[in-house]
């Protein structure tokens, strides 16, 4: 059985990096972690599951909001400790209402500038 | 001074995730970590520096190979613990000779399939 190398330990949990990327536009939607259970559930259900390092638990992305991430394809990196999920994203990936979690850029003045439009209102969803 | 939240501690080092993405094609080139020093050197020099969790040291990407990553823009995620570097990549990002470190996909039979062509020969470079 092919398995990634869950070699990065954070708060006692062995993890890989998981990057969700829109399968059509190649936009990076979010970056998170998976433990072995999250990885196996993602493979089995074709829906992205992650491991929350702050809440210390597995989560199905979109469980509350309905904004499920359907997995179209998985890529793996050279040393097998990071994966890309090619994703069909329902509505938006970010809990703040934006399509992606990377909705801000750092300006030359070292300030944050918002570069996306909201795709939904969080108060309507959570 | 705006700073990311280096909240993920691995092997005693406080880190953020850093994803290098081609600024033209949106291909994800690689995923790695930065500590505060790597982040500050990257901002100052406009060349991607990372922190190696295995070698436990800062590294300038391309220092040996010459395959430098010129930073065109930096995006930051909602909780400030992951960044995207929009990159102008010289030759290839992966030490294996491929343009990206994500040169393999996981098939339905749970096997690895190579999906890129090599862009250089590692033995000519390292």
Coordinates of C-alpha atoms in Angstrom, one line a residue:
Chain A
X1 CA 0.0 0.0 0.0
X2 CA 1.4 3.3 -1.2
X3 CA 1.5 5.8 1.7
X4 CA 2.9 9.3 2.1
X5 CA 5.6 9.9 4.7
X6 CA 3.9 11.4 7.7
X7 CA 7.3 12.7 8.9
X8 CA 6.4 16.1 10.3
X9 CA 5.3 15.9 13.9
X10 CA 3.3 18.9 15.2
X11 CA 1.9 18.7 18.8
X12 CA 2.6 15.0 18.8
X13 CA 0.7 14.2 15.6
X14 CA 2.5 12.9 12.5
X15 CA 1.4 14.9 9.4
X16 CA 1.9 15.7 5.8
X17 CA 1.2 19.1 4.1
X18 CA -1.9 19.1 1.9
X19 CA -2.5 21.8 -0.6
X20 CA -5.9 22.2 -2.2
X21 CA -5.7 23.5 -5.7
X22 CA -8.7 24.2 -8.0
X23 CA -8.6 21.5 -10.7
X24 CA -9.7 23.9 -13.5
X25 CA -8.0 27.3 -12.7
X26 CA -4.9 26.0 -10.7
X27 CA -5.7 28.6 -8.0
X28 CA -4.4 27.5 -4.6
X29 CA -7.5 27.3 -2.4
X30 CA -5.9 26.5 1.0
X31 CA -3.1 24.8 2.7
X32 CA -3.6 22.4 5.7
X33 CA -2.4 19.2 7.2
X34 CA -3.4 15.6 7.1
X35 CA -2.6 12.8 9.5
X36 CA -2.9 9.2 8.3
X37 CA -6.6 8.9 9.1
X38 CA -7.4 12.1 7.2
X39 CA -5.5 10.9 4.2
X40 CA -7.2 7.5 4.2
X41 CA -10.7 9.0 4.6
X42 CA -9.9 11.5 1.8
X43 CA -8.8 8.6 -0.6
X44 CA -11.8 6.5 0.3
X45 CA -14.6 9.2 0.1
X46 CA -13.0 11.4 -2.5
X47 CA -13.8 14.3 -0.2
X48 CA -11.0 16.3 1.4
X49 CA -10.5 15.6 5.1
X50 CA -7.8 17.4 7.1
X51 CA -6.3 17.3 10.6
X52 CA -6.7 20.5 12.6
X53 CA -3.5 21.2 14.5
X54 CA -5.3 23.8 16.7
X55 CA -8.4 21.7 17.5
X56 CA -6.4 18.5 17.4
X57 CA -9.0 16.6 15.5
X58 CA -9.9 15.3 12.1
X59 CA -12.3 17.4 10.0
X60 CA -14.3 16.9 6.8
X61 CA -13.9 20.2 4.9
X62 CA -17.3 21.6 4.4
X63 CA -19.0 19.6 7.1
X64 CA -20.6 22.7 8.6
X65 CA -20.8 25.1 5.6
X66 CA -21.6 22.5 3.0
X67 CA -18.6 23.8 1.0
X68 CA -17.3 20.3 0.3
X69 CA -14.0 19.7 -1.7
X70 CA -14.4 16.9 -4.2
X71 CA -11.1 15.4 -5.0
X72 CA -10.4 14.9 -8.7
X73 CA -6.8 13.9 -8.5
X74 CA -3.9 13.7 -6.0
X75 CA -0.3 14.6 -6.7
X76 CA 2.6 13.7 -4.4
X77 CA 6.0 15.4 -4.1
X78 CA 9.5 14.1 -4.5
X79 CA 10.0 13.1 -0.8
X80 CA 6.4 12.1 -0.3
X81 CA 5.7 14.5 2.6
X82 CA 3.4 16.9 0.8
X83 CA 0.5 16.3 -1.5
X84 CA -1.7 18.4 -3.8
X85 CA -5.4 17.8 -4.0
X86 CA -6.9 18.8 -7.3
X87 CA -10.3 20.0 -6.1
X88 CA -13.7 20.8 -7.3
X89 CA -14.7 23.4 -4.7
X90 CA -18.3 24.1 -3.8
X91 CA -18.8 27.9 -3.3
X92 CA -15.6 28.9 -1.5
X93 CA -12.7 27.3 0.4
X94 CA -12.2 30.0 3.0
X95 CA -14.3 30.5 6.2
X96 CA -14.0 34.2 5.7
X97 CA -16.2 34.2 2.6
X98 CA -13.5 34.3 0.0
X99 CA -12.9 31.7 -2.7
X100 CA -9.4 31.0 -1.4
X101 CA -7.7 31.4 1.9
X102 CA -5.0 33.4 0.1
X103 CA -7.1 36.4 -0.6
X104 CA -4.4 38.9 0.5
X105 CA -1.0 39.9 -0.9
X106 CA 1.8 41.6 0.9
X107 CA 2.5 45.0 -0.6
X108 CA 5.9 46.6 -1.1
X109 CA 5.1 48.7 2.0
X110 CA 4.7 45.4 3.9
X111 CA 0.9 45.8 4.3
X112 CA -1.9 43.5 3.4
X113 CA -4.0 44.1 0.3
X114 CA -7.2 42.2 -0.4
X115 CA -7.1 40.8 -4.0
X116 CA -10.3 38.8 -4.2
X117 CA -14.1 39.4 -4.0
X118 CA -16.2 37.6 -1.5
X119 CA -18.2 34.7 -2.9
X120 CA -20.5 34.2 0.1
X121 CA -21.4 35.8 3.4
X122 CA -20.0 33.8 6.4
X123 CA -22.9 34.8 8.6
X124 CA -25.3 33.1 6.2
X125 CA -23.4 29.8 6.4
X126 CA -21.9 29.4 9.9
Chain B
X1 CA 6.0 45.3 11.1
X2 CA 3.6 42.8 9.5
X3 CA 4.7 39.2 10.2
X4 CA 3.2 35.8 9.6
X5 CA 2.3 33.6 12.6
X6 CA 5.1 31.1 13.0
X7 CA 2.9 28.9 15.0
X8 CA 3.7 25.4 13.8
X9 CA 6.6 24.0 15.8
X10 CA 8.6 21.1 14.2
X11 CA 11.7 19.8 15.9
X12 CA 11.7 22.8 18.1
X13 CA 11.7 25.3 15.2
X14 CA 8.7 27.7 14.7
X15 CA 7.6 27.6 11.1
X16 CA 5.1 28.6 8.5
X17 CA 4.2 26.6 5.3
X18 CA 5.6 28.2 2.1
X19 CA 4.2 27.1 -1.3
X20 CA 6.2 28.1 -4.4
X21 CA 3.9 28.7 -7.4
X22 CA 4.9 29.6 -10.9
X23 CA 3.8 33.2 -11.4
X24 CA 2.8 32.7 -15.0
X25 CA 1.4 29.1 -15.2
X26 CA 0.1 28.8 -11.6
X27 CA 1.8 25.4 -11.4
X28 CA 2.8 24.5 -7.8
X29 CA 6.5 24.1 -7.9
X30 CA 7.2 22.9 -4.3
X31 CA 6.1 23.1 -0.7
X32 CA 8.5 23.7 2.1
X33 CA 8.8 25.6 5.5
X34 CA 10.2 28.9 6.5
X35 CA 11.3 30.1 9.9
X36 CA 11.4 33.8 10.7
X37 CA 15.0 34.2 9.4
X38 CA 14.1 32.5 6.1
X39 CA 11.1 34.7 5.7
X40 CA 13.0 37.9 6.4
X41 CA 15.8 36.9 4.0
X42 CA 13.3 36.1 1.3
X43 CA 11.6 39.5 1.7
X44 CA 14.9 41.4 1.7
X45 CA 16.6 39.6 -1.2
X46 CA 13.5 38.6 -3.3
X47 CA 15.0 35.2 -3.6
X48 CA 13.3 32.2 -1.8
X49 CA 15.0 31.0 1.3
X50 CA 13.6 28.1 3.3
X51 CA 14.2 26.2 6.5
X52 CA 15.1 22.6 6.1
X53 CA 13.5 20.5 8.9
X54 CA 15.7 17.5 8.1
X55 CA 19.0 19.4 7.9
X56 CA 17.9 21.9 10.5
X57 CA 19.2 24.9 8.7
X58 CA 18.3 27.8 6.5
X59 CA 18.8 27.3 2.8
X60 CA 18.8 29.6 -0.2
X61 CA 16.9 27.7 -2.9
X62 CA 19.2 27.2 -5.9
X63 CA 22.4 27.9 -4.0
X64 CA 24.1 24.7 -5.3
X65 CA 22.2 24.2 -8.6
X66 CA 21.8 27.8 -9.6
X67 CA 18.1 27.2 -9.9
X68 CA 17.1 30.3 -8.0
X69 CA 13.5 31.3 -7.3
X70 CA 12.9 35.0 -7.9
X71 CA 9.9 36.2 -5.8
X72 CA 7.4 38.2 -7.8
X73 CA 4.7 38.4 -5.1
X74 CA 3.7 37.0 -1.8
X75 CA 0.2 36.0 -0.7
X76 CA -0.8 35.2 2.8
X77 CA -3.6 33.0 4.1
X78 CA -6.5 33.8 6.4
X79 CA -4.8 32.7 9.6
X80 CA -1.4 34.0 8.6
X81 CA 0.4 30.6 9.0
X82 CA 0.9 29.8 5.3
X83 CA 2.2 31.8 2.4
X84 CA 2.3 31.5 -1.4
X85 CA 5.4 32.7 -3.2
X86 CA 4.7 33.7 -6.8
X87 CA 7.9 32.6 -8.4
X88 CA 10.0 33.1 -11.5
X89 CA 11.8 29.7 -11.5
X90 CA 15.2 29.2 -13.1
X91 CA 15.2 25.8 -15.0
X92 CA 13.4 23.5 -12.5
X93 CA 12.4 23.5 -8.8
X94 CA 13.0 19.8 -8.0
X95 CA 16.4 18.3 -7.3
X96 CA 15.3 15.2 -9.2
X97 CA 15.3 17.1 -12.5
X98 CA 11.7 17.9 -12.9
X99 CA 10.1 21.3 -13.2
X100 CA 8.1 20.8 -10.0
X101 CA 8.4 18.5 -7.0
X102 CA 4.8 17.3 -7.7
X103 CA 5.8 15.3 -10.9
X104 CA 3.8 12.2 -9.9
X105 CA 0.1 11.5 -9.4
X106 CA -1.6 8.7 -7.5
X107 CA -3.5 6.4 -9.8
X108 CA -6.8 4.7 -9.0
X109 CA -4.8 1.5 -8.4
X110 CA -2.9 3.5 -5.7
X111 CA 0.3 3.6 -7.7
X112 CA 2.6 6.5 -8.7
X113 CA 2.6 7.7 -12.3
X114 CA 5.1 10.3 -13.6
X115 CA 3.3 13.1 -15.3
X116 CA 6.1 15.5 -16.2
X117 CA 9.2 15.4 -18.4
X118 CA 12.6 16.1 -16.9
X119 CA 13.9 19.6 -17.6
X120 CA 17.5 18.9 -16.6
X121 CA 19.8 16.1 -15.6
X122 CA 20.6 16.2 -11.9
X123 CA 24.1 14.7 -12.4
X124 CA 25.0 17.7 -14.6
X125 CA 24.1 20.1 -11.8
X126 CA 24.8 18.6 -8.4

